[in-house]
C-alpha positions as a Markdown table, in Angstrom:
| # | Residue | x | y | z |
|---|---|---|---|---|
| 1 | Unk | -13.4 | -10.7 | -15.4 |
| 2 | Unk | -13.9 | -14.3 | -14.4 |
| 3 | Unk | -11.5 | -13.8 | -11.5 |
| 4 | Unk | -14.1 | -11.8 | -9.6 |
| 5 | Unk | -16.6 | -14.7 | -9.9 |
| 6 | Unk | -14.5 | -16.5 | -7.3 |
| 7 | Unk | -16.2 | -15.6 | -4.0 |
| 8 | Unk | -12.9 | -16.0 | -2.1 |
| 9 | Unk | -11.1 | -13.4 | -4.2 |
| 10 | Unk | -14.1 | -11.0 | -4.3 |
| 11 | Unk | -14.9 | -11.0 | -0.6 |
| 12 | Unk | -11.2 | -11.2 | 0.3 |
| 13 | Unk | -10.6 | -8.1 | -1.7 |
| 14 | Unk | -13.7 | -6.4 | -0.1 |
| 15 | Unk | -12.3 | -7.3 | 3.3 |
| 16 | Unk | -8.9 | -5.7 | 2.5 |
| 17 | Unk | -10.7 | -2.5 | 1.3 |
| 18 | Unk | -12.8 | -2.4 | 4.5 |
| 19 | Unk | -9.8 | -3.0 | 6.7 |
| 20 | Unk | -7.7 | -0.3 | 5.1 |
| 21 | Unk | -10.6 | 2.1 | 5.1 |
| 22 | Unk | -11.0 | 1.5 | 8.9 |
| 23 | Unk | -7.3 | 2.1 | 9.5 |
| 24 | Unk | -7.4 | 5.3 | 7.5 |
| 25 | Unk | -10.5 | 6.4 | 9.4 |
| 26 | Unk | -8.7 | 5.8 | 12.7 |
| 27 | Unk | -5.9 | 8.0 | 11.4 |
| 28 | Unk | -8.3 | 10.8 | 10.7 |
| 29 | Unk | -10.0 | 10.4 | 14.1 |
| 30 | Unk | -6.6 | 10.5 | 15.8 |
| 31 | Unk | -6.2 | 14.0 | 14.6 |
| 32 | Unk | -9.2 | 15.1 | 16.7 |
| 33 | Unk | -9.4 | 12.8 | 19.7 |
| 34 | Unk | -7.7 | 10.0 | 21.6 |
| 35 | Unk | -11.0 | 8.8 | 23.1 |
| 36 | Unk | -11.0 | 5.0 | 23.0 |
| 37 | Unk | -14.8 | 5.0 | 22.8 |
| 38 | Unk | -14.8 | 6.3 | 19.2 |
| 39 | Unk | -12.4 | 3.6 | 18.3 |
| 40 | Unk | -14.9 | 1.1 | 19.5 |
| 41 | Unk | -17.9 | 2.8 | 17.9 |
| 42 | Unk | -16.3 | 3.3 | 14.4 |
| 43 | Unk | -16.1 | -0.4 | 13.5 |
| 44 | Unk | -19.9 | -0.7 | 14.2 |
| 45 | Unk | -20.6 | 1.1 | 10.9 |
| 46 | Unk | -19.7 | -2.2 | 9.2 |
| 47 | Unk | -23.0 | -3.5 | 10.6 |
| 48 | Unk | -25.1 | -0.8 | 8.9 |
| 49 | Unk | -27.3 | -2.0 | 6.0 |
| 50 | Unk | -25.8 | 0.5 | 3.6 |
| 51 | Unk | -22.3 | -0.8 | 4.4 |
| 52 | Unk | -23.2 | -4.4 | 4.1 |
| 53 | Unk | -25.0 | -3.8 | 0.8 |
| 54 | Unk | -22.0 | -2.0 | -0.7 |
| 55 | Unk | -19.5 | -4.7 | 0.4 |
| 56 | Unk | -21.5 | -7.9 | -0.3 |
| 57 | Unk | -23.3 | -6.9 | -3.5 |
| 58 | Unk | -21.3 | -7.6 | -6.7 |
| 59 | Unk | -23.0 | -4.7 | -8.4 |
| 60 | Unk | -22.2 | -1.9 | -6.0 |
| 61 | Unk | -19.2 | 0.3 | -6.5 |
| 62 | Unk | -19.6 | 2.5 | -3.4 |
| 63 | Unk | -17.4 | 0.2 | -1.4 |
| 64 | Unk | -14.3 | 2.1 | -2.6 |
| 65 | Unk | -15.6 | 5.3 | -1.2 |
| 66 | Unk | -15.0 | 3.9 | 2.2 |
| 67 | Unk | -11.4 | 3.8 | 1.2 |
| 68 | Unk | -11.1 | 7.0 | -0.8 |
| 69 | Unk | -12.9 | 9.4 | 1.7 |
| 70 | Unk | -10.6 | 8.7 | 4.7 |
| 71 | Unk | -7.6 | 8.6 | 2.4 |
| 72 | Unk | -8.3 | 12.1 | 1.1 |
| 73 | Unk | -9.2 | 13.4 | 4.5 |
| 74 | Unk | -6.0 | 12.0 | 6.0 |
| 75 | Unk | -3.8 | 13.4 | 3.2 |
| 76 | Unk | -5.4 | 16.9 | 3.4 |
| 77 | Unk | -5.4 | 17.1 | 7.2 |
| 78 | Unk | -1.8 | 16.0 | 7.5 |
| 79 | Unk | -0.5 | 18.1 | 4.6 |
| 80 | Unk | 2.7 | 20.1 | 5.2 |
| 81 | Unk | 4.4 | 22.6 | 3.0 |
| 82 | Unk | 7.1 | 21.4 | 0.7 |
| 83 | Unk | 5.6 | 17.9 | 0.2 |
| 84 | Unk | 5.5 | 17.9 | -3.6 |
| 85 | Unk | 4.9 | 14.2 | -3.9 |
| 86 | Unk | 2.0 | 14.5 | -1.5 |
| 87 | Unk | 0.5 | 17.4 | -3.5 |
| 88 | Unk | 0.6 | 15.3 | -6.7 |
| 89 | Unk | -0.9 | 12.3 | -4.8 |
| 90 | Unk | -3.7 | 14.5 | -3.4 |
| 91 | Unk | -4.6 | 15.9 | -6.8 |
| 92 | Unk | -4.6 | 12.5 | -8.4 |
| 93 | Unk | -6.8 | 11.0 | -5.7 |
| 94 | Unk | -9.1 | 14.0 | -5.9 |
| 95 | Unk | -9.6 | 13.5 | -9.6 |
| 96 | Unk | -10.3 | 9.8 | -9.1 |
| 97 | Unk | -12.7 | 10.6 | -6.3 |
| 98 | Unk | -14.6 | 13.3 | -8.1 |
| 99 | Unk | -15.0 | 11.3 | -11.4 |
| 100 | Unk | -15.7 | 8.0 | -9.5 |
| 101 | Unk | -19.3 | 8.9 | -8.6 |
| 102 | Unk | -21.2 | 12.0 | -9.7 |
| 103 | Unk | -22.2 | 13.3 | -6.2 |
| 104 | Unk | -18.6 | 13.2 | -4.9 |
| 105 | Unk | -17.8 | 16.7 | -6.2 |
| 106 | Unk | -20.2 | 18.0 | -3.5 |
| 107 | Unk | -18.4 | 16.2 | -0.7 |
| 108 | Unk | -14.9 | 17.2 | -1.8 |
| 109 | Unk | -15.8 | 20.6 | -3.1 |
| 110 | Unk | -17.8 | 21.4 | 0.0 |
| 111 | Unk | -15.0 | 20.4 | 2.3 |
| 112 | Unk | -12.2 | 22.3 | 0.6 |
| 113 | Unk | -14.4 | 25.4 | -0.1 |
| 114 | Unk | -15.5 | 25.4 | 3.6 |
| 115 | Unk | -11.9 | 25.4 | 4.8 |
| 116 | Unk | -11.2 | 28.4 | 2.5 |
| 117 | Unk | -14.3 | 30.3 | 3.7 |
| 118 | Unk | -14.0 | 29.5 | 7.4 |
| 119 | Unk | -10.2 | 30.3 | 7.4 |
| 120 | Unk | -10.9 | 33.7 | 5.7 |
| 121 | Unk | -13.7 | 34.9 | 7.9 |
| 122 | Unk | -12.3 | 33.5 | 11.2 |
| 123 | Unk | -8.7 | 34.7 | 10.3 |
| 124 | Unk | -7.3 | 31.2 | 10.7 |
| 125 | Unk | -3.8 | 31.1 | 9.2 |
| 126 | Unk | -3.2 | 28.5 | 6.5 |
| 127 | Unk | -0.1 | 28.5 | 4.3 |
| 128 | Unk | -0.2 | 29.9 | 0.7 |
| 129 | Unk | 0.7 | 26.5 | -0.8 |
| 130 | Unk | -2.1 | 24.8 | 1.1 |
| 131 | Unk | -4.5 | 27.5 | -0.1 |
| 132 | Unk | -3.4 | 26.9 | -3.7 |
| 133 | Unk | -3.9 | 23.2 | -3.2 |
| 134 | Unk | -7.5 | 23.7 | -1.9 |
| 135 | Unk | -8.3 | 26.1 | -4.8 |
| 136 | Unk | -6.9 | 23.5 | -7.2 |
| 137 | Unk | -9.3 | 20.9 | -5.8 |
| 138 | Unk | -12.2 | 23.3 | -6.0 |
| 139 | Unk | -11.2 | 23.8 | -9.7 |
| 140 | Unk | -11.3 | 20.1 | -10.3 |
| 141 | Unk | -14.8 | 19.8 | -8.8 |
| 142 | Unk | -15.9 | 22.8 | -10.9 |
| 143 | Unk | -14.5 | 21.2 | -14.0 |
| 144 | Unk | -16.4 | 18.0 | -13.3 |
| 145 | Unk | -19.6 | 19.9 | -12.7 |
| 146 | Unk | -19.3 | 21.8 | -16.0 |
| 147 | Unk | -18.3 | 18.7 | -18.0 |
| 148 | Unk | -21.1 | 16.7 | -16.4 |
| 149 | Unk | -23.8 | 19.2 | -17.4 |
| 150 | Unk | -22.4 | 19.4 | -20.9 |
| 151 | Unk | -22.5 | 15.6 | -21.4 |
| 152 | Unk | -25.8 | 15.0 | -19.6 |
| 153 | Unk | -27.6 | 17.8 | -21.4 |
| 154 | Unk | -27.2 | 15.9 | -24.6 |
| 155 | Unk | -29.4 | 13.1 | -23.4 |
| 156 | Unk | -33.0 | 13.0 | -22.1 |
| 157 | Unk | -32.8 | 11.3 | -18.8 |
| 158 | Unk | -35.6 | 10.8 | -16.3 |
| 159 | Unk | -34.7 | 12.2 | -12.9 |
| 160 | Unk | -35.2 | 10.3 | -9.6 |
| 161 | Unk | -38.4 | 12.2 | -8.7 |
| 162 | Unk | -40.1 | 11.1 | -11.9 |
| 163 | Unk | -39.2 | 7.5 | -11.1 |
| 164 | Unk | -39.9 | 7.4 | -7.4 |
| 165 | Unk | -42.9 | 9.8 | -7.0 |
| 166 | Unk | -45.9 | 8.7 | -8.9 |
| 167 | Unk | -48.3 | 11.0 | -7.0 |
| 168 | Unk | -47.3 | 14.6 | -7.9 |
| 169 | Unk | -49.7 | 16.2 | -5.4 |
| 170 | Unk | -48.3 | 17.9 | -2.3 |
| 171 | Unk | -49.5 | 15.1 | -0.1 |
| 172 | Unk | -48.0 | 12.5 | -2.4 |
| 173 | Unk | -44.7 | 14.2 | -2.5 |
| 174 | Unk | -44.7 | 14.6 | 1.3 |
| 175 | Unk | -45.5 | 10.9 | 1.7 |
| 176 | Unk | -42.7 | 9.9 | -0.7 |
| 177 | Unk | -40.3 | 12.1 | 1.2 |
| 178 | Unk | -41.2 | 10.6 | 4.6 |
| 179 | Unk | -40.9 | 7.1 | 3.1 |
| 180 | Unk | -37.5 | 7.9 | 1.8 |
| 181 | Unk | -36.4 | 9.5 | 5.1 |
| 182 | Unk | -37.6 | 6.4 | 7.0 |
| 183 | Unk | -35.7 | 4.1 | 4.6 |
| 184 | Unk | -32.4 | 6.1 | 4.9 |
| 185 | Unk | -32.9 | 6.3 | 8.7 |
| 186 | Unk | -32.7 | 2.5 | 8.9 |
| 187 | Unk | -30.2 | 2.1 | 6.1 |
| 188 | Unk | -27.7 | 4.8 | 7.2 |
| 189 | Unk | -28.4 | 6.1 | 10.8 |
| 190 | Unk | -25.0 | 7.6 | 11.1 |
| 191 | Unk | -25.7 | 10.0 | 8.3 |
| 192 | Unk | -29.3 | 10.8 | 9.3 |
| 193 | Unk | -28.8 | 11.1 | 13.1 |
| 194 | Unk | -25.1 | 11.1 | 13.8 |
| 195 | Unk | -24.0 | 14.1 | 11.8 |
| 196 | Unk | -26.9 | 16.4 | 13.0 |
| 197 | Unk | -26.2 | 15.4 | 16.7 |
| 198 | Unk | -22.5 | 16.2 | 16.3 |
| 199 | Unk | -23.4 | 19.5 | 14.6 |
| 200 | Unk | -25.7 | 20.5 | 17.4 |
| 201 | Unk | -23.1 | 19.5 | 20.0 |
| 202 | Unk | -20.5 | 21.6 | 18.1 |
| 203 | Unk | -22.8 | 24.7 | 18.1 |
| 204 | Unk | -23.9 | 24.3 | 21.7 |
| 205 | Unk | -20.4 | 23.8 | 23.1 |
| 206 | Unk | -18.3 | 26.0 | 20.7 |
| 207 | Unk | -16.7 | 28.0 | 23.5 |
| 208 | Unk | -15.8 | 25.0 | 25.6 |
| 209 | Unk | -14.4 | 23.1 | 22.6 |
| 210 | Unk | -12.0 | 26.0 | 21.9 |
| 211 | Unk | -10.3 | 25.1 | 25.2 |
| 212 | Unk | -9.7 | 21.5 | 24.0 |
| 213 | Unk | -9.1 | 21.9 | 20.3 |
| 214 | Unk | -7.2 | 24.4 | 18.2 |
| 215 | Unk | -9.0 | 26.7 | 15.8 |
| 216 | Unk | -7.5 | 24.8 | 12.9 |
| 217 | Unk | -8.9 | 21.5 | 14.2 |
| 218 | Unk | -12.3 | 22.9 | 14.7 |
| 219 | Unk | -12.2 | 24.4 | 11.2 |
| 220 | Unk | -11.5 | 21.0 | 9.8 |
| 221 | Unk | -14.3 | 19.5 | 11.8 |
| 222 | Unk | -16.8 | 22.2 | 10.8 |
| 223 | Unk | -15.8 | 21.7 | 7.1 |
| 224 | Unk | -16.4 | 18.0 | 7.4 |
| 225 | Unk | -19.8 | 18.6 | 9.0 |
| 226 | Unk | -20.8 | 21.2 | 6.3 |
| 227 | Unk | -19.8 | 19.0 | 3.4 |
| 228 | Unk | -21.6 | 15.9 | 4.9 |
């Protein structure tokens, strides 16, 4: 509407979304560490080109993911049995998140499915109600995937490779892949470099980390790394 043409309203709203997203992210971090260093580093992501583009462009809708992702993580991490209202809230937010952008089902489905698999093979105890909640979220993601294929299959749509890669040779594809990787390295270094570094640190120090964190905390961390 015309109200969003007002820059004060648009960027004021974006500021609130970013601020609430940061607060929720601090809440998620607080479940794993009390290190003040991370609390200084986290706000630095607001300087990344991908973040700036999402929050300053009027055409981007990804800005709300910065709010929805930590909200869902916070709700799932702090879930306790017998919280019916929270279960309903988690399911509603999950549906909104999955149908908000097509790739979100991978993030949420990967996270919840990883918890179920890791807890099963490592014999980490999670309550029956929590397990049912996770299966419900996996079902939501599966339902989206099926409905997406049914709807998309009715239309002839060019994929990203056809649009971005003009040279179909092996060398051309390799060059396009390196160009894309370089672009994303500058645009979102946390995703390209940060997550692999944390993953390698987790593998290298898995025994030592068990002395500091519980098996449940490490399961959640591993699930976040896998889904990322």
